Short mmCIF file of N, CA and C in Angstrom, two decimals:
data_model
loop_
_atom_site.label_atom_id
_atom_site.label_comp_id
_atom_site.label_asym_id
_atom_site.label_seq_id
_atom_site.Cartn_x
_atom_site.Cartn_y
_atom_site.Cartn_z
N UNK A 1 94.00 -9.42 -6.87
CA UNK A 1 95.12 -8.93 -6.08
C UNK A 1 95.11 -9.62 -4.72
N UNK A 2 96.16 -10.33 -4.41
CA UNK A 2 96.23 -11.07 -3.15
C UNK A 2 96.48 -10.11 -2.00
N UNK A 3 95.82 -10.35 -0.92
CA UNK A 3 95.98 -9.52 0.26
C UNK A 3 97.07 -10.11 1.15
N UNK A 4 98.03 -9.28 1.57
CA UNK A 4 99.11 -9.77 2.41
C UNK A 4 98.59 -10.06 3.81
N UNK A 5 99.19 -11.06 4.45
CA UNK A 5 98.83 -11.39 5.82
C UNK A 5 99.31 -10.26 6.73
N UNK A 6 98.43 -9.79 7.59
CA UNK A 6 98.81 -8.70 8.49
C UNK A 6 99.72 -9.23 9.58
N UNK A 7 100.64 -8.39 10.00
CA UNK A 7 101.59 -8.76 11.05
C UNK A 7 100.85 -8.88 12.38
N UNK A 8 101.35 -9.76 13.23
CA UNK A 8 100.76 -9.93 14.56
C UNK A 8 101.01 -8.67 15.38
N UNK A 9 99.96 -8.16 16.00
CA UNK A 9 100.06 -6.99 16.87
C UNK A 9 100.04 -7.45 18.32
N UNK A 10 101.04 -7.01 19.09
CA UNK A 10 101.14 -7.38 20.49
C UNK A 10 100.67 -6.23 21.37
N UNK A 11 100.01 -6.56 22.47
CA UNK A 11 99.64 -5.55 23.44
C UNK A 11 100.89 -5.20 24.25
N UNK A 12 100.81 -4.10 25.00
CA UNK A 12 101.93 -3.72 25.85
C UNK A 12 102.21 -4.84 26.86
N UNK A 13 101.18 -5.42 27.43
CA UNK A 13 101.36 -6.51 28.40
C UNK A 13 102.10 -7.68 27.77
N UNK A 14 101.76 -8.04 26.54
CA UNK A 14 102.47 -9.13 25.85
C UNK A 14 103.93 -8.78 25.62
N UNK A 15 104.21 -7.53 25.27
CA UNK A 15 105.59 -7.09 25.06
C UNK A 15 106.36 -7.18 26.37
N UNK A 16 105.75 -6.74 27.47
CA UNK A 16 106.40 -6.80 28.78
C UNK A 16 106.78 -8.24 29.12
N UNK A 17 105.87 -9.17 28.85
CA UNK A 17 106.13 -10.59 29.11
C UNK A 17 107.25 -11.11 28.22
N UNK A 18 107.25 -10.71 26.94
CA UNK A 18 108.29 -11.13 25.99
C UNK A 18 109.67 -10.65 26.44
N UNK A 19 109.69 -9.49 27.09
CA UNK A 19 110.96 -8.91 27.52
C UNK A 19 111.35 -9.37 28.93
N UNK A 20 110.78 -10.45 29.37
CA UNK A 20 111.18 -11.04 30.65
C UNK A 20 110.48 -10.47 31.86
N UNK A 21 109.33 -9.84 31.65
CA UNK A 21 108.56 -9.35 32.78
C UNK A 21 108.99 -7.98 33.27
N UNK A 22 109.51 -7.13 32.38
CA UNK A 22 109.87 -5.78 32.80
C UNK A 22 108.62 -5.03 33.22
N UNK A 23 108.78 -3.97 33.99
CA UNK A 23 107.61 -3.21 34.45
C UNK A 23 107.07 -2.32 33.33
N UNK A 24 105.81 -1.98 33.46
CA UNK A 24 105.16 -1.08 32.52
C UNK A 24 105.88 0.27 32.53
N UNK A 25 106.27 0.73 33.73
CA UNK A 25 106.97 2.01 33.85
C UNK A 25 108.29 1.99 33.08
N UNK A 26 109.02 0.88 33.15
CA UNK A 26 110.28 0.76 32.41
C UNK A 26 110.02 0.87 30.92
N UNK A 27 108.98 0.19 30.44
CA UNK A 27 108.66 0.24 29.02
C UNK A 27 108.36 1.67 28.58
N UNK A 28 107.54 2.37 29.35
CA UNK A 28 107.19 3.74 28.98
C UNK A 28 108.39 4.68 29.11
N UNK A 29 109.30 4.41 30.03
CA UNK A 29 110.53 5.19 30.12
C UNK A 29 111.38 4.95 28.87
N UNK A 30 111.48 3.70 28.44
CA UNK A 30 112.22 3.38 27.21
C UNK A 30 111.59 4.12 26.02
N UNK A 31 110.26 4.23 26.02
CA UNK A 31 109.60 4.98 24.93
C UNK A 31 110.01 6.44 24.96
N UNK A 32 110.07 7.04 26.15
CA UNK A 32 110.50 8.43 26.29
C UNK A 32 111.93 8.62 25.76
N UNK A 33 112.77 7.63 26.00
CA UNK A 33 114.17 7.68 25.58
C UNK A 33 114.37 7.18 24.15
N UNK A 34 113.28 6.79 23.49
CA UNK A 34 113.31 6.24 22.13
C UNK A 34 114.16 4.96 22.04
N UNK A 35 114.08 4.14 23.08
CA UNK A 35 114.77 2.86 23.10
C UNK A 35 113.81 1.69 22.88
N UNK A 36 112.53 1.94 23.06
CA UNK A 36 111.52 0.89 22.90
C UNK A 36 111.20 0.71 21.42
N UNK A 37 110.65 -0.46 21.07
CA UNK A 37 110.23 -0.65 19.68
C UNK A 37 109.11 0.33 19.32
N UNK A 38 109.05 0.68 18.05
CA UNK A 38 108.01 1.60 17.58
C UNK A 38 106.63 1.01 17.85
N UNK A 39 105.73 1.87 18.29
CA UNK A 39 104.38 1.44 18.63
C UNK A 39 103.37 2.02 17.67
N UNK A 40 102.23 1.37 17.61
CA UNK A 40 101.08 1.85 16.84
C UNK A 40 100.03 2.25 17.86
N UNK A 41 99.55 3.50 17.76
CA UNK A 41 98.49 3.94 18.67
C UNK A 41 97.14 3.74 17.97
N UNK A 42 96.29 2.94 18.58
CA UNK A 42 94.97 2.66 18.03
C UNK A 42 94.04 3.84 18.31
N UNK A 43 92.92 3.92 17.59
CA UNK A 43 91.97 5.02 17.82
C UNK A 43 91.48 5.13 19.26
N UNK A 44 91.47 4.02 19.99
CA UNK A 44 91.03 4.06 21.39
C UNK A 44 92.16 4.45 22.35
N UNK A 45 93.35 4.76 21.80
CA UNK A 45 94.47 5.21 22.62
C UNK A 45 95.41 4.10 23.06
N UNK A 46 95.02 2.86 22.87
CA UNK A 46 95.89 1.74 23.27
C UNK A 46 97.05 1.60 22.30
N UNK A 47 98.16 1.06 22.81
CA UNK A 47 99.34 0.84 21.99
C UNK A 47 99.45 -0.61 21.57
N UNK A 48 100.00 -0.82 20.39
CA UNK A 48 100.32 -2.16 19.90
C UNK A 48 101.71 -2.11 19.29
N UNK A 49 102.39 -3.24 19.34
CA UNK A 49 103.72 -3.38 18.74
C UNK A 49 103.66 -4.56 17.78
N UNK A 50 104.09 -4.33 16.55
CA UNK A 50 104.14 -5.43 15.59
C UNK A 50 105.24 -6.39 16.01
N UNK A 51 104.95 -7.69 15.93
CA UNK A 51 105.93 -8.69 16.35
C UNK A 51 107.23 -8.55 15.58
N UNK A 52 107.18 -8.29 14.27
CA UNK A 52 108.41 -8.18 13.50
C UNK A 52 109.23 -6.96 13.93
N UNK A 53 108.57 -5.88 14.34
CA UNK A 53 109.28 -4.69 14.82
C UNK A 53 109.96 -5.01 16.15
N UNK A 54 109.28 -5.73 17.04
CA UNK A 54 109.88 -6.14 18.32
C UNK A 54 111.10 -7.02 18.08
N UNK A 55 110.96 -8.00 17.18
CA UNK A 55 112.08 -8.90 16.90
C UNK A 55 113.27 -8.14 16.32
N UNK A 56 113.01 -7.21 15.41
CA UNK A 56 114.09 -6.40 14.84
C UNK A 56 114.77 -5.55 15.90
N UNK A 57 113.98 -4.96 16.78
CA UNK A 57 114.51 -4.12 17.86
C UNK A 57 115.43 -4.94 18.76
N UNK A 58 115.01 -6.14 19.10
CA UNK A 58 115.82 -7.01 19.96
C UNK A 58 117.10 -7.44 19.24
N UNK A 59 117.01 -7.73 17.96
CA UNK A 59 118.19 -8.14 17.19
C UNK A 59 119.22 -7.02 17.12
N UNK A 60 118.73 -5.78 16.98
CA UNK A 60 119.65 -4.62 16.91
C UNK A 60 120.39 -4.42 18.21
N UNK A 61 119.78 -4.82 19.32
CA UNK A 61 120.39 -4.59 20.63
C UNK A 61 121.14 -5.79 21.17
N UNK A 62 121.22 -6.84 20.39
CA UNK A 62 121.94 -8.04 20.82
C UNK A 62 123.42 -7.72 20.96
N UNK A 63 124.03 -8.19 22.03
CA UNK A 63 125.46 -7.98 22.22
C UNK A 63 126.21 -8.70 21.12
N UNK A 64 127.20 -8.02 20.58
CA UNK A 64 127.98 -8.61 19.51
C UNK A 64 127.33 -8.49 18.15
N UNK A 65 126.22 -7.75 18.08
CA UNK A 65 125.52 -7.58 16.79
C UNK A 65 126.40 -6.74 15.87
N UNK A 66 126.37 -7.06 14.59
CA UNK A 66 127.15 -6.32 13.59
C UNK A 66 126.60 -4.91 13.47
N UNK A 67 127.48 -3.95 13.34
CA UNK A 67 127.05 -2.55 13.23
C UNK A 67 126.75 -2.20 11.80
#
């Protein structure tokens, strides 16, 4: 049985950089409002975002995106 390649996991800092350098507070506010991409909470409490989830989230919010 072939094992699938795991998706790249981004740290919150990497996501902030990908989004043009937004502040950490803005990201966590977006999480409160359920506007941020879905996160994975690791056993140590840190958050990670799968790259494909981030890309999908950005595509959904693109201006002129099909509904």
